[in-house]
């Protein structure tokens, strides 16, 4: 499955590390540095600072929301 992650902090990193055979293809975070930090650990991951742009992608099977509780 192709995965997108919204929220690239500690929990986003934990979720990305647990994907197993699935492929992380896109990440989104309002903090570009956090998104870049997570993306650099996974080849060919696209980075977004607007989660709505990530949601528009038709090639993502699952989106993991790993933002802080107040942002859910």
PDB file of C-alpha atoms in Angstrom:
ATOM      1  CA  UNK A   1       0.000   0.000   0.000  1.00  0.00           C
ATOM      2  CA  UNK A   2       1.110   3.573  -0.615  1.00  0.00           C
ATOM      3  CA  UNK A   3       1.020   5.724   2.503  1.00  0.00           C
ATOM      4  CA  UNK A   4       0.838   9.452   3.238  1.00  0.00           C
ATOM      5  CA  UNK A   5       1.511  10.918   6.668  1.00  0.00           C
ATOM      6  CA  UNK A   6       0.138  14.202   7.944  1.00  0.00           C
ATOM      7  CA  UNK A   7       2.161  15.403  10.925  1.00  0.00           C
ATOM      8  CA  UNK A   8       5.899  14.752  10.881  1.00  0.00           C
ATOM      9  CA  UNK A   9       6.829  15.075  14.524  1.00  0.00           C
ATOM     10  CA  UNK A  10       7.687  12.251  16.917  1.00  0.00           C
ATOM     11  CA  UNK A  11       4.511  10.254  16.273  1.00  0.00           C
ATOM     12  CA  UNK A  12       4.831  10.703  12.507  1.00  0.00           C
ATOM     13  CA  UNK A  13       8.325   9.219  12.699  1.00  0.00           C
ATOM     14  CA  UNK A  14       7.050   6.303  14.783  1.00  0.00           C
ATOM     15  CA  UNK A  15       4.234   5.616  12.324  1.00  0.00           C
ATOM     16  CA  UNK A  16       6.622   5.780   9.363  1.00  0.00           C
ATOM     17  CA  UNK A  17       8.982   3.334  11.055  1.00  0.00           C
ATOM     18  CA  UNK A  18       6.174   0.822  11.519  1.00  0.00           C
ATOM     19  CA  UNK A  19       4.997   0.638   7.887  1.00  0.00           C
ATOM     20  CA  UNK A  20       6.705  -2.660   7.169  1.00  0.00           C
ATOM     21  CA  UNK A  21       6.358  -3.589   3.495  1.00  0.00           C
ATOM     22  CA  UNK A  22       4.165  -0.585   2.747  1.00  0.00           C
ATOM     23  CA  UNK A  23       5.689   2.457   1.058  1.00  0.00           C
ATOM     24  CA  UNK A  24       5.663   6.006   2.386  1.00  0.00           C
ATOM     25  CA  UNK A  25       5.219   8.272  -0.642  1.00  0.00           C
ATOM     26  CA  UNK A  26       4.189  11.651   0.800  1.00  0.00           C
ATOM     27  CA  UNK A  27       4.359  13.640   4.023  1.00  0.00           C
ATOM     28  CA  UNK A  28       2.805  16.904   5.135  1.00  0.00           C
ATOM     29  CA  UNK A  29       3.579  19.251   7.999  1.00  0.00           C
ATOM     30  CA  UNK A  30       3.235  23.005   8.459  1.00  0.00           C
ATOM     31  CA  UNK A  31       6.869  22.945   9.602  1.00  0.00           C
ATOM     32  CA  UNK A  32       8.853  22.232   6.432  1.00  0.00           C
ATOM     33  CA  UNK A  33      11.917  21.206   8.447  1.00  0.00           C
ATOM     34  CA  UNK A  34       9.963  18.453  10.196  1.00  0.00           C
ATOM     35  CA  UNK A  35       8.592  17.235   6.874  1.00  0.00           C
ATOM     36  CA  UNK A  36      12.053  17.253   5.318  1.00  0.00           C
ATOM     37  CA  UNK A  37      13.522  15.403   8.296  1.00  0.00           C
ATOM     38  CA  UNK A  38      10.993  12.595   7.965  1.00  0.00           C
ATOM     39  CA  UNK A  39      11.180  12.475   4.161  1.00  0.00           C
ATOM     40  CA  UNK A  40      14.962  12.156   4.085  1.00  0.00           C
ATOM     41  CA  UNK A  41      14.667   8.790   5.835  1.00  0.00           C
ATOM     42  CA  UNK A  42      12.482   7.400   3.030  1.00  0.00           C
ATOM     43  CA  UNK A  43      13.496   7.553  -0.636  1.00  0.00           C
ATOM     44  CA  UNK A  44      11.331   9.413  -3.164  1.00  0.00           C
ATOM     45  CA  UNK A  45       8.905  10.924  -0.637  1.00  0.00           C
ATOM     46  CA  UNK A  46       7.144  14.113  -1.688  1.00  0.00           C
ATOM     47  CA  UNK A  47       6.857  16.908   0.878  1.00  0.00           C
ATOM     48  CA  UNK A  48       3.898  19.202   1.444  1.00  0.00           C
ATOM     49  CA  UNK A  49       3.373  22.071   3.866  1.00  0.00           C
ATOM     50  CA  UNK A  50      -0.375  22.051   3.167  1.00  0.00           C
ATOM     51  CA  UNK A  51      -2.070  18.776   4.054  1.00  0.00           C
ATOM     52  CA  UNK A  52      -4.881  19.566   1.605  1.00  0.00           C
ATOM     53  CA  UNK A  53      -2.430  19.134  -1.268  1.00  0.00           C
ATOM     54  CA  UNK A  54      -1.483  15.698   0.022  1.00  0.00           C
ATOM     55  CA  UNK A  55      -5.180  14.781   0.262  1.00  0.00           C
ATOM     56  CA  UNK A  56      -5.651  15.569  -3.449  1.00  0.00           C
ATOM     57  CA  UNK A  57      -3.314  12.771  -4.518  1.00  0.00           C
ATOM     58  CA  UNK A  58      -5.069   9.834  -6.157  1.00  0.00           C
ATOM     59  CA  UNK A  59      -2.183   7.390  -5.681  1.00  0.00           C
ATOM     60  CA  UNK A  60      -2.297   7.218  -1.872  1.00  0.00           C
ATOM     61  CA  UNK A  61      -4.107   4.233  -0.368  1.00  0.00           C
ATOM     62  CA  UNK A  62      -3.886   5.220   3.304  1.00  0.00           C
ATOM     63  CA  UNK A  63      -3.345   8.529   5.069  1.00  0.00           C
ATOM     64  CA  UNK A  64      -2.089   8.479   8.630  1.00  0.00           C
ATOM     65  CA  UNK A  65      -2.917  11.562  10.678  1.00  0.00           C
ATOM     66  CA  UNK A  66      -0.280  11.945  13.374  1.00  0.00           C
ATOM     67  CA  UNK A  67      -0.806  15.498  14.525  1.00  0.00           C
ATOM     68  CA  UNK A  68      -1.102  16.616  18.132  1.00  0.00           C
ATOM     69  CA  UNK A  69      -4.460  15.980  19.806  1.00  0.00           C
ATOM     70  CA  UNK A  70      -5.506  19.620  19.644  1.00  0.00           C
ATOM     71  CA  UNK A  71      -5.057  19.595  15.838  1.00  0.00           C
ATOM     72  CA  UNK A  72      -7.157  16.475  15.236  1.00  0.00           C
TER      73      UNK A  72
END
